[in-house]
Amino acid sequence: MPGARRVPPWPPEQLMVGAEGEWEGWMAAAQAGDAAAYDRLLRAALPLLRAVARRRIINAAEAEDAVQDALLTIHRLRHSYEPARPIRPWLVAICERRAIDRLRRQSRRGGRESPIEDWHETLATPGANQGEERVASAELRAAVAELSEAQRTALGLAKLEGLSLAEASARSGMSVGALKVATHRAVKALRRRLGAED
């Protein structure tokens, strides 16, 4: 598969941090409604999820998107986790599936798309090529205006201003988890609206 990488033996011991059962305890508490425990679990699991995605996907941006997909899946399926079972294999399986899904989408897109460099056209007159940019800019502004306020805030702070999640959380009053979800949904909505999603 294009963009895939040969998978080394798993798991790297340096990512298996935390006391035995600590992550499982956090997830059990999260299932009971403890948001702080859920936040601790996601923060602790993030390096593991990134390592899983990066060992599968060469492109760093695509790997990070796979991590975001995995976080959303974990959030959606957190009620199905059985606290008596080890959580790391559950998290790894989810992230690996999201990485593979992303590689498959990349592969399907690759068969339908042509590199834009092959089709570029330039007009000699200065300023003649700005019409398309103005149209694209207007479409983007309209698409952003359709996002919810939370999504616009998350997108502005995390992606446009480039703040860390902690800084964006402090500035917006949203939790880190809510920021991640809102940012992911905003990007997905923009891709869908602007025709960039497969």
PDB file of C-alpha atoms in Angstrom:
ATOM      1  CA  MET A   1       0.000   0.000   0.000  1.00  0.00           C
ATOM      2  CA  PRO A   2       1.459   3.434  -0.870  1.00  0.00           C
ATOM      3  CA  GLY A   3       2.461   5.423   2.185  1.00  0.00           C
ATOM      4  CA  ALA A   4       2.636   2.309   4.342  1.00  0.00           C
ATOM      5  CA  ARG A   5       5.698   1.340   6.258  1.00  0.00           C
ATOM      6  CA  ARG A   6       7.032  -2.050   7.258  1.00  0.00           C
ATOM      7  CA  VAL A   7       5.818  -2.765  10.772  1.00  0.00           C
ATOM      8  CA  PRO A   8       8.549  -3.539  13.318  1.00  0.00           C
ATOM      9  CA  PRO A   9       7.996  -5.880  16.276  1.00  0.00           C
ATOM     10  CA  TRP A  10       5.582  -4.466  18.841  1.00  0.00           C
ATOM     11  CA  PRO A  11       5.425  -3.080  21.521  1.00  0.00           C
ATOM     12  CA  PRO A  12       8.289  -0.671  22.211  1.00  0.00           C
ATOM     13  CA  GLU A  13       8.904  -0.976  25.939  1.00  0.00           C
ATOM     14  CA  GLN A  14       9.588   2.735  26.372  1.00  0.00           C
ATOM     15  CA  LEU A  15       5.929   3.485  25.582  1.00  0.00           C
ATOM     16  CA  MET A  16       4.583   1.120  28.220  1.00  0.00           C
ATOM     17  CA  VAL A  17       4.736   3.714  30.982  1.00  0.00           C
ATOM     18  CA  GLY A  18       2.504   4.000  34.028  1.00  0.00           C
ATOM     19  CA  ALA A  19       1.821   1.617  36.876  1.00  0.00           C
ATOM     20  CA  GLU A  20       0.192  -1.696  36.000  1.00  0.00           C
ATOM     21  CA  GLY A  21      -3.561  -1.153  35.976  1.00  0.00           C
ATOM     22  CA  GLU A  22      -3.317   2.648  36.164  1.00  0.00           C
ATOM     23  CA  TRP A  23      -4.712   3.247  32.658  1.00  0.00           C
ATOM     24  CA  GLU A  24      -7.417   0.653  33.218  1.00  0.00           C
ATOM     25  CA  GLY A  25      -8.393   2.433  36.443  1.00  0.00           C
ATOM     26  CA  TRP A  26      -8.586   5.761  34.651  1.00  0.00           C
ATOM     27  CA  MET A  27     -10.829   4.279  31.962  1.00  0.00           C
ATOM     28  CA  ALA A  28     -13.098   2.671  34.555  1.00  0.00           C
ATOM     29  CA  ALA A  29     -13.360   6.044  36.314  1.00  0.00           C
ATOM     30  CA  ALA A  30     -14.006   7.751  32.972  1.00  0.00           C
ATOM     31  CA  GLN A  31     -16.804   5.279  32.235  1.00  0.00           C
ATOM     32  CA  ALA A  32     -18.304   6.319  35.578  1.00  0.00           C
ATOM     33  CA  GLY A  33     -18.192   9.970  34.500  1.00  0.00           C
ATOM     34  CA  ASP A  34     -14.817  11.177  35.809  1.00  0.00           C
ATOM     35  CA  ALA A  35     -13.675  13.651  33.117  1.00  0.00           C
ATOM     36  CA  ALA A  36     -10.312  14.284  34.827  1.00  0.00           C
ATOM     37  CA  ALA A  37      -9.464  10.556  34.755  1.00  0.00           C
ATOM     38  CA  TYR A  38     -10.454  10.411  31.080  1.00  0.00           C
ATOM     39  CA  ASP A  39      -8.211  13.386  30.309  1.00  0.00           C
ATOM     40  CA  ARG A  40      -5.290  11.730  32.173  1.00  0.00           C
ATOM     41  CA  LEU A  41      -5.822   8.516  30.202  1.00  0.00           C
ATOM     42  CA  LEU A  42      -5.875  10.256  26.823  1.00  0.00           C
ATOM     43  CA  ARG A  43      -2.780  12.332  27.649  1.00  0.00           C
ATOM     44  CA  ALA A  44      -0.903   9.232  28.823  1.00  0.00           C
ATOM     45  CA  ALA A  45      -2.003   7.167  25.796  1.00  0.00           C
ATOM     46  CA  LEU A  46      -1.172   9.813  23.177  1.00  0.00           C
ATOM     47  CA  PRO A  47       2.551   8.842  22.765  1.00  0.00           C
ATOM     48  CA  LEU A  48       1.518   5.191  22.359  1.00  0.00           C
ATOM     49  CA  LEU A  49      -1.115   6.067  19.732  1.00  0.00           C
ATOM     50  CA  ARG A  50       1.344   8.279  17.848  1.00  0.00           C
ATOM     51  CA  ALA A  51       3.945   5.501  17.813  1.00  0.00           C
ATOM     52  CA  VAL A  52       1.372   3.031  16.475  1.00  0.00           C
ATOM     53  CA  ALA A  53       0.271   5.402  13.688  1.00  0.00           C
ATOM     54  CA  ARG A  54       3.815   6.435  12.762  1.00  0.00           C
ATOM     55  CA  ARG A  55       5.031   2.871  12.463  1.00  0.00           C
ATOM     56  CA  ARG A  56       2.260   2.247   9.913  1.00  0.00           C
ATOM     57  CA  ILE A  57       2.138   5.545   8.002  1.00  0.00           C
ATOM     58  CA  ILE A  58       5.170   7.332   6.536  1.00  0.00           C
ATOM     59  CA  ASN A  59       3.520  10.753   6.060  1.00  0.00           C
ATOM     60  CA  ALA A  60       3.586  12.546   9.447  1.00  0.00           C
ATOM     61  CA  ALA A  61       0.416  14.567   8.779  1.00  0.00           C
ATOM     62  CA  GLU A  62      -1.515  11.455   7.744  1.00  0.00           C
ATOM     63  CA  ALA A  63      -0.205   9.624  10.827  1.00  0.00           C
ATOM     64  CA  GLU A  64      -1.414  12.458  13.068  1.00  0.00           C
ATOM     65  CA  ASP A  65      -4.819  12.374  11.340  1.00  0.00           C
ATOM     66  CA  ALA A  66      -4.959   8.636  12.084  1.00  0.00           C
ATOM     67  CA  VAL A  67      -4.254   9.425  15.753  1.00  0.00           C
ATOM     68  CA  GLN A  68      -7.126  11.946  15.774  1.00  0.00           C
ATOM     69  CA  ASP A  69      -9.393   9.342  14.144  1.00  0.00           C
ATOM     70  CA  ALA A  70      -8.341   6.858  16.821  1.00  0.00           C
ATOM     71  CA  LEU A  71      -9.083   9.340  19.618  1.00  0.00           C
ATOM     72  CA  LEU A  72     -12.568   9.903  18.223  1.00  0.00           C
ATOM     73  CA  THR A  73     -13.141   6.156  17.956  1.00  0.00           C
ATOM     74  CA  ILE A  74     -11.915   5.630  21.520  1.00  0.00           C
ATOM     75  CA  HIS A  75     -14.294   8.347  22.688  1.00  0.00           C
ATOM     76  CA  ARG A  76     -17.191   6.800  20.768  1.00  0.00           C
ATOM     77  CA  LEU A  77     -16.435   3.253  22.010  1.00  0.00           C
ATOM     78  CA  ARG A  78     -15.261   3.992  25.557  1.00  0.00           C
ATOM     79  CA  HIS A  79     -18.448   2.477  26.995  1.00  0.00           C
ATOM     80  CA  SER A  80     -17.594  -0.879  25.362  1.00  0.00           C
ATOM     81  CA  TYR A  81     -14.206  -1.246  27.075  1.00  0.00           C
ATOM     82  CA  GLU A  82     -14.194  -3.993  29.711  1.00  0.00           C
ATOM     83  CA  PRO A  83     -12.223  -2.733  32.770  1.00  0.00           C
ATOM     84  CA  ALA A  84     -11.093  -6.272  33.688  1.00  0.00           C
ATOM     85  CA  ARG A  85      -9.092  -6.505  30.433  1.00  0.00           C
ATOM     86  CA  PRO A  86      -5.767  -4.760  29.647  1.00  0.00           C
ATOM     87  CA  ILE A  87      -6.417  -1.435  27.918  1.00  0.00           C
ATOM     88  CA  ARG A  88      -3.214  -1.024  25.900  1.00  0.00           C
ATOM     89  CA  PRO A  89      -4.008  -3.810  23.384  1.00  0.00           C
ATOM     90  CA  TRP A  90      -7.510  -2.309  22.984  1.00  0.00           C
ATOM     91  CA  LEU A  91      -6.050   1.151  22.285  1.00  0.00           C
ATOM     92  CA  VAL A  92      -3.399  -0.235  19.911  1.00  0.00           C
ATOM     93  CA  ALA A  93      -6.005  -2.237  17.956  1.00  0.00           C
ATOM     94  CA  ILE A  94      -8.192   0.838  17.494  1.00  0.00           C
ATOM     95  CA  CYS A  95      -5.279   3.003  16.366  1.00  0.00           C
ATOM     96  CA  GLU A  96      -3.955   0.343  13.981  1.00  0.00           C
ATOM     97  CA  ARG A  97      -7.389   0.023  12.372  1.00  0.00           C
ATOM     98  CA  ARG A  98      -7.678   3.794  11.925  1.00  0.00           C
ATOM     99  CA  ALA A  99      -4.179   3.916  10.395  1.00  0.00           C
ATOM    100  CA  ILE A 100      -5.037   1.110   7.977  1.00  0.00           C
ATOM    101  CA  ASP A 101      -8.331   2.832   7.079  1.00  0.00           C
ATOM    102  CA  ARG A 102      -6.418   6.015   6.303  1.00  0.00           C
ATOM    103  CA  LEU A 103      -3.893   4.126   4.133  1.00  0.00           C
ATOM    104  CA  ARG A 104      -6.751   2.522   2.205  1.00  0.00           C
ATOM    105  CA  ARG A 105      -8.387   5.912   1.593  1.00  0.00           C
ATOM    106  CA  GLN A 106      -5.026   7.283   0.447  1.00  0.00           C
ATOM    107  CA  SER A 107      -4.621   4.374  -1.942  1.00  0.00           C
ATOM    108  CA  ARG A 108      -8.117   4.840  -3.413  1.00  0.00           C
ATOM    109  CA  ARG A 109      -7.575   8.598  -3.806  1.00  0.00           C
ATOM    110  CA  GLY A 110      -4.204   8.035  -5.444  1.00  0.00           C
ATOM    111  CA  GLY A 111      -5.853   6.131  -8.281  1.00  0.00           C
ATOM    112  CA  ARG A 112      -8.302   8.964  -8.979  1.00  0.00           C
ATOM    113  CA  GLU A 113      -6.155  12.057  -8.558  1.00  0.00           C
ATOM    114  CA  SER A 114      -3.461  13.637 -10.670  1.00  0.00           C
ATOM    115  CA  PRO A 115      -0.728  15.840  -9.237  1.00  0.00           C
ATOM    116  CA  ILE A 116      -1.752  19.470  -9.650  1.00  0.00           C
ATOM    117  CA  GLU A 117       1.670  20.415 -11.016  1.00  0.00           C
ATOM    118  CA  ASP A 118       0.795  18.538 -14.203  1.00  0.00           C
ATOM    119  CA  TRP A 119      -2.156  20.841 -14.893  1.00  0.00           C
ATOM    120  CA  HIS A 120      -1.070  24.288 -13.737  1.00  0.00           C
ATOM    121  CA  GLU A 121      -1.672  27.260 -15.953  1.00  0.00           C
ATOM    122  CA  THR A 122      -0.222  30.717 -15.540  1.00  0.00           C
ATOM    123  CA  LEU A 123      -1.162  33.929 -17.248  1.00  0.00           C
ATOM    124  CA  ALA A 124       1.619  36.383 -18.005  1.00  0.00           C
ATOM    125  CA  THR A 125      -0.219  39.548 -16.907  1.00  0.00           C
ATOM    126  CA  PRO A 126       0.500  40.463 -13.254  1.00  0.00           C
ATOM    127  CA  GLY A 127      -2.605  39.972 -11.116  1.00  0.00           C
ATOM    128  CA  ALA A 128      -4.351  37.828 -13.754  1.00  0.00           C
ATOM    129  CA  ASN A 129      -4.188  34.672 -11.635  1.00  0.00           C
ATOM    130  CA  GLN A 130      -5.860  36.137  -8.548  1.00  0.00           C
ATOM    131  CA  GLY A 131      -9.479  35.479  -9.553  1.00  0.00           C
ATOM    132  CA  GLU A 132      -9.365  31.813  -8.561  1.00  0.00           C
ATOM    133  CA  GLU A 133      -7.690  32.710  -5.268  1.00  0.00           C
ATOM    134  CA  ARG A 134     -10.470  35.204  -4.467  1.00  0.00           C
ATOM    135  CA  VAL A 135     -13.159  32.617  -5.258  1.00  0.00           C
ATOM    136  CA  ALA A 136     -11.407  29.959  -3.151  1.00  0.00           C
ATOM    137  CA  SER A 137     -10.968  32.432  -0.304  1.00  0.00           C
ATOM    138  CA  ALA A 138     -14.670  33.374  -0.419  1.00  0.00           C
ATOM    139  CA  GLU A 139     -15.677  29.690  -0.437  1.00  0.00           C
ATOM    140  CA  LEU A 140     -13.437  29.009   2.546  1.00  0.00           C
ATOM    141  CA  ARG A 141     -14.840  31.996   4.492  1.00  0.00           C
ATOM    142  CA  ALA A 142     -18.402  30.809   3.751  1.00  0.00           C
ATOM    143  CA  ALA A 143     -17.556  27.256   4.843  1.00  0.00           C
ATOM    144  CA  VAL A 144     -15.959  28.483   8.091  1.00  0.00           C
ATOM    145  CA  ALA A 145     -19.021  30.678   8.782  1.00  0.00           C
ATOM    146  CA  GLU A 146     -21.200  27.548   8.674  1.00  0.00           C
ATOM    147  CA  LEU A 147     -19.216  25.843  11.453  1.00  0.00           C
ATOM    148  CA  SER A 148     -20.521  25.887  15.018  1.00  0.00           C
ATOM    149  CA  GLU A 149     -19.027  28.487  17.338  1.00  0.00           C
ATOM    150  CA  ALA A 150     -17.073  25.798  19.230  1.00  0.00           C
ATOM    151  CA  GLN A 151     -15.630  24.461  15.973  1.00  0.00           C
ATOM    152  CA  ARG A 152     -14.649  27.953  14.758  1.00  0.00           C
ATOM    153  CA  THR A 153     -12.991  28.685  18.117  1.00  0.00           C
ATOM    154  CA  ALA A 154     -11.101  25.365  18.171  1.00  0.00           C
ATOM    155  CA  LEU A 155     -10.010  25.734  14.550  1.00  0.00           C
ATOM    156  CA  GLY A 156      -8.854  29.315  15.071  1.00  0.00           C
ATOM    157  CA  LEU A 157      -6.834  28.631  18.200  1.00  0.00           C
ATOM    158  CA  ALA A 158      -5.397  25.188  17.444  1.00  0.00           C
ATOM    159  CA  LYS A 159      -4.825  25.368  13.694  1.00  0.00           C
ATOM    160  CA  LEU A 160      -4.685  29.017  12.643  1.00  0.00           C
ATOM    161  CA  GLU A 161      -2.943  30.515  15.697  1.00  0.00           C
ATOM    162  CA  GLY A 162      -0.960  27.329  16.263  1.00  0.00           C
ATOM    163  CA  LEU A 163      -1.506  27.255  20.033  1.00  0.00           C
ATOM    164  CA  SER A 164      -0.856  24.082  21.957  1.00  0.00           C
ATOM    165  CA  LEU A 165      -3.948  22.249  23.173  1.00  0.00           C
ATOM    166  CA  ALA A 166      -3.255  23.390  26.744  1.00  0.00           C
ATOM    167  CA  GLU A 167      -2.967  27.050  25.662  1.00  0.00           C
ATOM    168  CA  ALA A 168      -6.066  26.814  23.467  1.00  0.00           C
ATOM    169  CA  SER A 169      -7.956  25.169  26.334  1.00  0.00           C
ATOM    170  CA  ALA A 170      -6.988  27.929  28.769  1.00  0.00           C
ATOM    171  CA  ARG A 171      -7.922  30.629  26.268  1.00  0.00           C
ATOM    172  CA  SER A 172     -11.247  29.152  25.171  1.00  0.00           C
ATOM    173  CA  GLY A 173     -12.446  27.567  28.400  1.00  0.00           C
ATOM    174  CA  MET A 174     -12.971  24.281  26.525  1.00  0.00           C
ATOM    175  CA  SER A 175     -11.450  21.030  27.751  1.00  0.00           C
ATOM    176  CA  VAL A 176      -8.559  19.553  25.767  1.00  0.00           C
ATOM    177  CA  GLY A 177     -10.781  16.657  24.707  1.00  0.00           C
ATOM    178  CA  ALA A 178     -13.537  19.000  23.540  1.00  0.00           C
ATOM    179  CA  LEU A 179     -10.971  21.035  21.582  1.00  0.00           C
ATOM    180  CA  LYS A 180      -9.642  17.918  19.845  1.00  0.00           C
ATOM    181  CA  VAL A 181     -13.127  16.766  18.897  1.00  0.00           C
ATOM    182  CA  ALA A 182     -14.231  20.254  17.742  1.00  0.00           C
ATOM    183  CA  THR A 183     -11.055  20.736  15.684  1.00  0.00           C
ATOM    184  CA  HIS A 184     -11.372  17.334  14.056  1.00  0.00           C
ATOM    185  CA  ARG A 185     -15.047  17.908  13.231  1.00  0.00           C
ATOM    186  CA  ALA A 186     -14.308  21.396  11.861  1.00  0.00           C
ATOM    187  CA  VAL A 187     -11.562  20.111   9.553  1.00  0.00           C
ATOM    188  CA  LYS A 188     -13.759  17.232   8.409  1.00  0.00           C
ATOM    189  CA  ALA A 189     -16.711  19.587   7.738  1.00  0.00           C
ATOM    190  CA  LEU A 190     -14.481  21.956   5.758  1.00  0.00           C
ATOM    191  CA  ARG A 191     -13.019  19.109   3.705  1.00  0.00           C
ATOM    192  CA  ARG A 192     -16.503  17.816   2.959  1.00  0.00           C
ATOM    193  CA  ARG A 193     -17.846  21.276   2.058  1.00  0.00           C
ATOM    194  CA  LEU A 194     -14.872  22.149  -0.135  1.00  0.00           C
ATOM    195  CA  GLY A 195     -14.854  18.760  -1.869  1.00  0.00           C
ATOM    196  CA  ALA A 196     -11.523  17.584  -0.444  1.00  0.00           C
ATOM    197  CA  GLU A 197     -12.940  14.441   1.198  1.00  0.00           C
ATOM    198  CA  ASP A 198     -13.175  11.159  -0.657  1.00  0.00           C
TER     199      ASP A 198
END
